[in-house]
Coordinates of C-alpha atoms in Angstrom, one line a residue:
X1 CA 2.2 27.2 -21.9
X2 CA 0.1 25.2 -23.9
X3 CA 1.2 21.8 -23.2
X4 CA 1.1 22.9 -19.9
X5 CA -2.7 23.8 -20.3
X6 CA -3.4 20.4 -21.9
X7 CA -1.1 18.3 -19.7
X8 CA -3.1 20.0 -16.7
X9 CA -6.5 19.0 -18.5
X10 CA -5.4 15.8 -18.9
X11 CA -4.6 15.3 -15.2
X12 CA -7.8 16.8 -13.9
X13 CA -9.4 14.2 -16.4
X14 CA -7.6 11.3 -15.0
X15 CA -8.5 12.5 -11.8
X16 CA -12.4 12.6 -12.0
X17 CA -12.1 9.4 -13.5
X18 CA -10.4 7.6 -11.2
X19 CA -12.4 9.3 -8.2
X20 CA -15.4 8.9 -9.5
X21 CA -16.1 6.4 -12.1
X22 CA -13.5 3.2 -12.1
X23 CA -13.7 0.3 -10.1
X24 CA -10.9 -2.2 -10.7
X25 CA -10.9 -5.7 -9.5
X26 CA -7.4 -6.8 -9.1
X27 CA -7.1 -11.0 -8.6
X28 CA -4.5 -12.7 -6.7
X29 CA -4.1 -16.5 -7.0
X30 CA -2.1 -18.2 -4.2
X31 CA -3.1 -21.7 -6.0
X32 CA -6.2 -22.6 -3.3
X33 CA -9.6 -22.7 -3.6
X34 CA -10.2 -20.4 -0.8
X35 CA -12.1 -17.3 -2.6
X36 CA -11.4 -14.1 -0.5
X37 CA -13.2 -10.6 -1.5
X38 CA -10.6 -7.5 0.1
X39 CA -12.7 -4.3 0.7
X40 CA -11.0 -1.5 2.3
X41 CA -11.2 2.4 3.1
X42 CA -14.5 3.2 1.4
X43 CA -15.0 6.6 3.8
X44 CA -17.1 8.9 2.2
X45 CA -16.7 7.1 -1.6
X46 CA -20.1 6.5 -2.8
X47 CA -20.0 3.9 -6.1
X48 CA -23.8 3.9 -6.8
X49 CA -26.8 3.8 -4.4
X50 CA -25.8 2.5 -1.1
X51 CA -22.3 1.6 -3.2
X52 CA -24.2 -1.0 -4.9
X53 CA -21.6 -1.7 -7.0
X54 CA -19.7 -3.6 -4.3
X55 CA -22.7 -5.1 -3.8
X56 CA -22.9 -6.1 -7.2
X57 CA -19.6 -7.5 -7.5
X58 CA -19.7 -9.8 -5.1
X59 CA -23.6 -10.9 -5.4
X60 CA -21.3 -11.6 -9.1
X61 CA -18.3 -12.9 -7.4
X62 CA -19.5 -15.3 -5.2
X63 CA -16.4 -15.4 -3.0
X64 CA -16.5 -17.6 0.0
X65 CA -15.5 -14.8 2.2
X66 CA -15.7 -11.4 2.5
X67 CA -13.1 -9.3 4.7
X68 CA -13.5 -5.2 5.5
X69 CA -10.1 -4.0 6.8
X70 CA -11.2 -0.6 8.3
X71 CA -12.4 2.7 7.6
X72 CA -15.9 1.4 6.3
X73 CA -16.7 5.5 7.2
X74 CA -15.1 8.8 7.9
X75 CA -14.4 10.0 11.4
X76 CA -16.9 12.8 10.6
X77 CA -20.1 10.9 9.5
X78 CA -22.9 11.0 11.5
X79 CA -25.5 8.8 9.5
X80 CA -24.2 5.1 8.7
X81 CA -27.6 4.1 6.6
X82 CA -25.1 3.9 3.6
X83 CA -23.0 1.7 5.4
X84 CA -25.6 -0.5 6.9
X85 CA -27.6 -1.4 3.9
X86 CA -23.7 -2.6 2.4
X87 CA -23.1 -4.5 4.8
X88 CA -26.4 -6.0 4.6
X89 CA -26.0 -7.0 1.1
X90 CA -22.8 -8.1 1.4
X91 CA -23.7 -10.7 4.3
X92 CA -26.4 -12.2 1.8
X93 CA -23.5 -13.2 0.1
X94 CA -20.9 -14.5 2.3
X95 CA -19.9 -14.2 5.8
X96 CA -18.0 -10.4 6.4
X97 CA -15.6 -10.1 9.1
X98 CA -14.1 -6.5 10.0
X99 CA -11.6 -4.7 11.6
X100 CA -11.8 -0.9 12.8
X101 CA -9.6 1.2 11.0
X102 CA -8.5 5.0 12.5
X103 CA -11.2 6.4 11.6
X104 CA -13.4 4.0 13.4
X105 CA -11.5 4.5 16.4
X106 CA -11.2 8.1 15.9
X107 CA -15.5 8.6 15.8
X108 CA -16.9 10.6 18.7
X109 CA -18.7 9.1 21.6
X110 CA -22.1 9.1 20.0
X111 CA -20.9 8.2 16.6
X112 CA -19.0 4.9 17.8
X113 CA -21.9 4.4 19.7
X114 CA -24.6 4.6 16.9
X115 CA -21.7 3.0 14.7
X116 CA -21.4 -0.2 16.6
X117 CA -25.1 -0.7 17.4
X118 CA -25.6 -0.4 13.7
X119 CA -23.0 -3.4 13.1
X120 CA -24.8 -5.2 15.9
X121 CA -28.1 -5.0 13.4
X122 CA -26.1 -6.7 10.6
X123 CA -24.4 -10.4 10.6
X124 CA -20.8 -9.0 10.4
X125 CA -18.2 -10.5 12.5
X126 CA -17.0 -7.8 14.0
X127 CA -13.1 -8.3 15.3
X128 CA -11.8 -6.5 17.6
X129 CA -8.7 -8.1 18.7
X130 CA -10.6 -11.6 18.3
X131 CA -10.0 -15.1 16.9
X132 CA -12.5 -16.8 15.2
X133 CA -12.0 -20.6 13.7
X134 CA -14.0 -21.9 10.6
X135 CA -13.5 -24.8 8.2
X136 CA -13.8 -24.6 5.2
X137 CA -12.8 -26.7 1.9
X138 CA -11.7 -29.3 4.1
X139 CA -9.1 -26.7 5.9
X140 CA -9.3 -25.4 9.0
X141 CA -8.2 -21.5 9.1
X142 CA -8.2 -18.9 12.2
X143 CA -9.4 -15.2 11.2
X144 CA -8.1 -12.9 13.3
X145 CA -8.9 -9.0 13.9
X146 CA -5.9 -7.0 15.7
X147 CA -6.0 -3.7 16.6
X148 CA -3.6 -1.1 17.5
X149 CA -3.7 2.1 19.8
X150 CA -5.0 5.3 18.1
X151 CA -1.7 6.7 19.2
X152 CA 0.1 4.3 16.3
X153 CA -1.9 6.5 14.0
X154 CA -2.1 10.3 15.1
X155 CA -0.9 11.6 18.5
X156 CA -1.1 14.9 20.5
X157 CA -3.4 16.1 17.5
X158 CA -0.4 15.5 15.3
X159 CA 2.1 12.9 13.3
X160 CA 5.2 13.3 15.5
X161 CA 6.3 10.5 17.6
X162 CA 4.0 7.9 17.0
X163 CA 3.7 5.1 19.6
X164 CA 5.0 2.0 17.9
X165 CA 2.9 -1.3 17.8
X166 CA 5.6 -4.6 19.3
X167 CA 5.5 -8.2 19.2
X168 CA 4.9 -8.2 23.3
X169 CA 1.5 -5.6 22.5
X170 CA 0.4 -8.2 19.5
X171 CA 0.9 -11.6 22.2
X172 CA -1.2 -9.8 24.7
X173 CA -3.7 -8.5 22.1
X174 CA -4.5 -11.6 20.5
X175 CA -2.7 -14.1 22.6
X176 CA -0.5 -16.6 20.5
X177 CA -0.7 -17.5 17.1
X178 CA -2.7 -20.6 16.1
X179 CA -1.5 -23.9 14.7
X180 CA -3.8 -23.7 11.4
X181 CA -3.1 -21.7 9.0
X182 CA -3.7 -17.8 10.3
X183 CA -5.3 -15.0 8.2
X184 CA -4.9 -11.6 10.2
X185 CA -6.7 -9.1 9.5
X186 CA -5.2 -5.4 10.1
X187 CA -5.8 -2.0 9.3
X188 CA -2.4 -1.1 9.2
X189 CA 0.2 -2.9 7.3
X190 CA 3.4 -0.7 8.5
X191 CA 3.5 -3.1 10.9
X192 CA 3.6 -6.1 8.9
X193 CA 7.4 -7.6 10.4
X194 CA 5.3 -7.9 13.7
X195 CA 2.5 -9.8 12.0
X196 CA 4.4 -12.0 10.4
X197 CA 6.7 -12.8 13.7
X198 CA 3.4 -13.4 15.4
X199 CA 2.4 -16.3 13.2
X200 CA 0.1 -14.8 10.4
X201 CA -0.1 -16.9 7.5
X202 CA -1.8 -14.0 5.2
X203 CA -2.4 -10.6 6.6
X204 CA -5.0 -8.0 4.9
X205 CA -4.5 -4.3 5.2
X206 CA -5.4 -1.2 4.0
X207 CA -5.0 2.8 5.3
X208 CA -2.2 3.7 3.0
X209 CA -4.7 4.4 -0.5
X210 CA -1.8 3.1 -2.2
X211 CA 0.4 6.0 -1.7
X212 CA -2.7 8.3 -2.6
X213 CA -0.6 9.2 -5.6
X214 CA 1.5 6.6 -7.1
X215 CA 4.6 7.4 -9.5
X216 CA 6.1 4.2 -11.7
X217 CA 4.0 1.7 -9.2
X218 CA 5.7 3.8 -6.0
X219 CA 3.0 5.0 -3.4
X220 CA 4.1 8.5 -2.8
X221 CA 2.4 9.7 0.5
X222 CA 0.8 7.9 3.4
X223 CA -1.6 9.1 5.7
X224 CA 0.7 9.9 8.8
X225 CA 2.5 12.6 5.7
X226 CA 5.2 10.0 5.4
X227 CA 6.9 9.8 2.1
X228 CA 7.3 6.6 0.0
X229 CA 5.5 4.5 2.7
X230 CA 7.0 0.6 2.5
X231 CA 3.8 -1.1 2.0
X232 CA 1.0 0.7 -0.1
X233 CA -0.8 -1.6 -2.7
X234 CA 0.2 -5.4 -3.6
X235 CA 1.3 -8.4 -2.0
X236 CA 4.5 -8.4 0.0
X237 CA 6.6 -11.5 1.2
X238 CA 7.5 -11.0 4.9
X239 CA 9.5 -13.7 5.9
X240 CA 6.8 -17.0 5.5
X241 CA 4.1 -14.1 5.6
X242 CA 2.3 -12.6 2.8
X243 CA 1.1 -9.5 3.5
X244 CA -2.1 -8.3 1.0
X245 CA -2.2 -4.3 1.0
X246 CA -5.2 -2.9 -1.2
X247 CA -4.8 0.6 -2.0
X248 CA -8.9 0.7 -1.1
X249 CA -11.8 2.7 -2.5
X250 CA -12.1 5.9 -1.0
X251 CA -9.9 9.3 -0.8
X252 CA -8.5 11.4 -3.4
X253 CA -6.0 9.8 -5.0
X254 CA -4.1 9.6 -9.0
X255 CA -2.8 7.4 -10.8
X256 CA -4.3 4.9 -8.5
X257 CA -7.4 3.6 -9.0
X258 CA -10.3 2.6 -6.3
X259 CA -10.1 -1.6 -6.1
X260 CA -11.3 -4.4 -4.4
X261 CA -9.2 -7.4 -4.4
X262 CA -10.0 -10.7 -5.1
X263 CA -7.2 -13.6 -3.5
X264 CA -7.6 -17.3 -3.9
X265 CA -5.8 -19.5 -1.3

């Protein structure tokens, strides 16, 4: 009974930690000089004012981009000042692009409304099954935003019989895939076989918290209740693709800690 009592303590501990106090940064180096910041899933996480220390770390970082894949906010918040004065920050830095995730989509009629007139006051790039061309470091790169129908994520009120998201949908979405190299970015990385046959050269995702609760680096649960989801934190190979999953900031979650990633390429 009593290592039960202090096993239980310890695991409440590690909780409160890890949902409110620690912010990792994880780097990935793919051997460029590229310098991508990976923010994901914030919802209703709040580290520091305004989540100033996001801010922070990349006012510290200095990366040449910065990219949000989804759920920025939860479906049931109604004031996005929070969000707005991050994103604000964050554009002082370096150019942000975004994707919606589900609970962007998911927002009620007013809320996307006041949502996406709040990104319009900011200098985010928002994309919403977009492609956008820069050059940078004497490359040239395509950023693309893709996303898929609600019903990929929840359907009939439920998780039963989800639509699935095809090669055909992602053509028609985005059109083909560039000839420079191809950064995707997409909310959902379940689907990353279809990115990678569309052409994506690096795909960023999030929506899986990294299994909410992982077990010897295994993501136990995704957000459709799916056990042992395939992608939930980390880079996976995917044919020529890599596919860059954070396991995000916000949610309850143990044993998994809120991070931003930082990838050079």
């Amino acid at each position: 009974m009593k290592i039960f009592l202090i096993l239980l303590i310890l695991l409440t501990i590690e909780f409160i930690i890890e949902n409110k106090l620690i912010l990792i940064l994880r780097r990935k180096n793919f051997g460029g000089e590229l310098k991508i910041m990976h923010i994901s899933d914030i919802h209703k996480s709040k580290k520091g004012r305004n989540n100033c220390r996001i801010s922070d770390i990349a006012e510290r970082e200095k990366p040449d981009l910065i990219f949000i894949t989804g759920d920025l906010v939860s479906r049931t918040e109604t004031d996005f000042t929070s969000a707005e004065i991050l994103l604000e920050k964050l554009t002082e830095t370096a150019p942000v692009y975004m994707v919606y995730g589900n609970h962007e989509q998911s927002l009620c009629d007013d809320g996307i409304m006041e949502f996406t007139e709040m990104l319009e006051r900011t200098d985010v790039h928002l994309l919403l099954n977009e492609q956008k061309f820069i050059d940078i470091h004497n490359r040239r790169f395509c950023i693309c935003g893709i996303q898929q129908k609600y019903s990929t994520y929840k359907k009939n009120g439920g998780y039963k019989n989800l639509d699935k998201f095809t090669l055909a949908e992602m053509d028609e979405s985005l059109g083909k895939s560039p000839e420079c190299e191809t950064l995707l970015l997409a909310h959902n990385p379940l689907w990353g076989k279809v990115y990678a046959d569309w052409g994506a050269d690096y795909t960023f995702s999030g929506h899986i918290h990294g299994g909410a609760v992982r077990f010897l680096g295994i993501g136990i649960l995704s957000p459709e209740r799916r056990f042992f989801p395939k992608y939930s934190k980390g880079i996976y190979e995917i044919d020529s693709m890599k596919l860059c999953v954070s396991a995000g900031i916000g949610k309850k979650r143990l044993f998994n800690p809120p991070e931003i990633v930082i990838y050079k390429i």
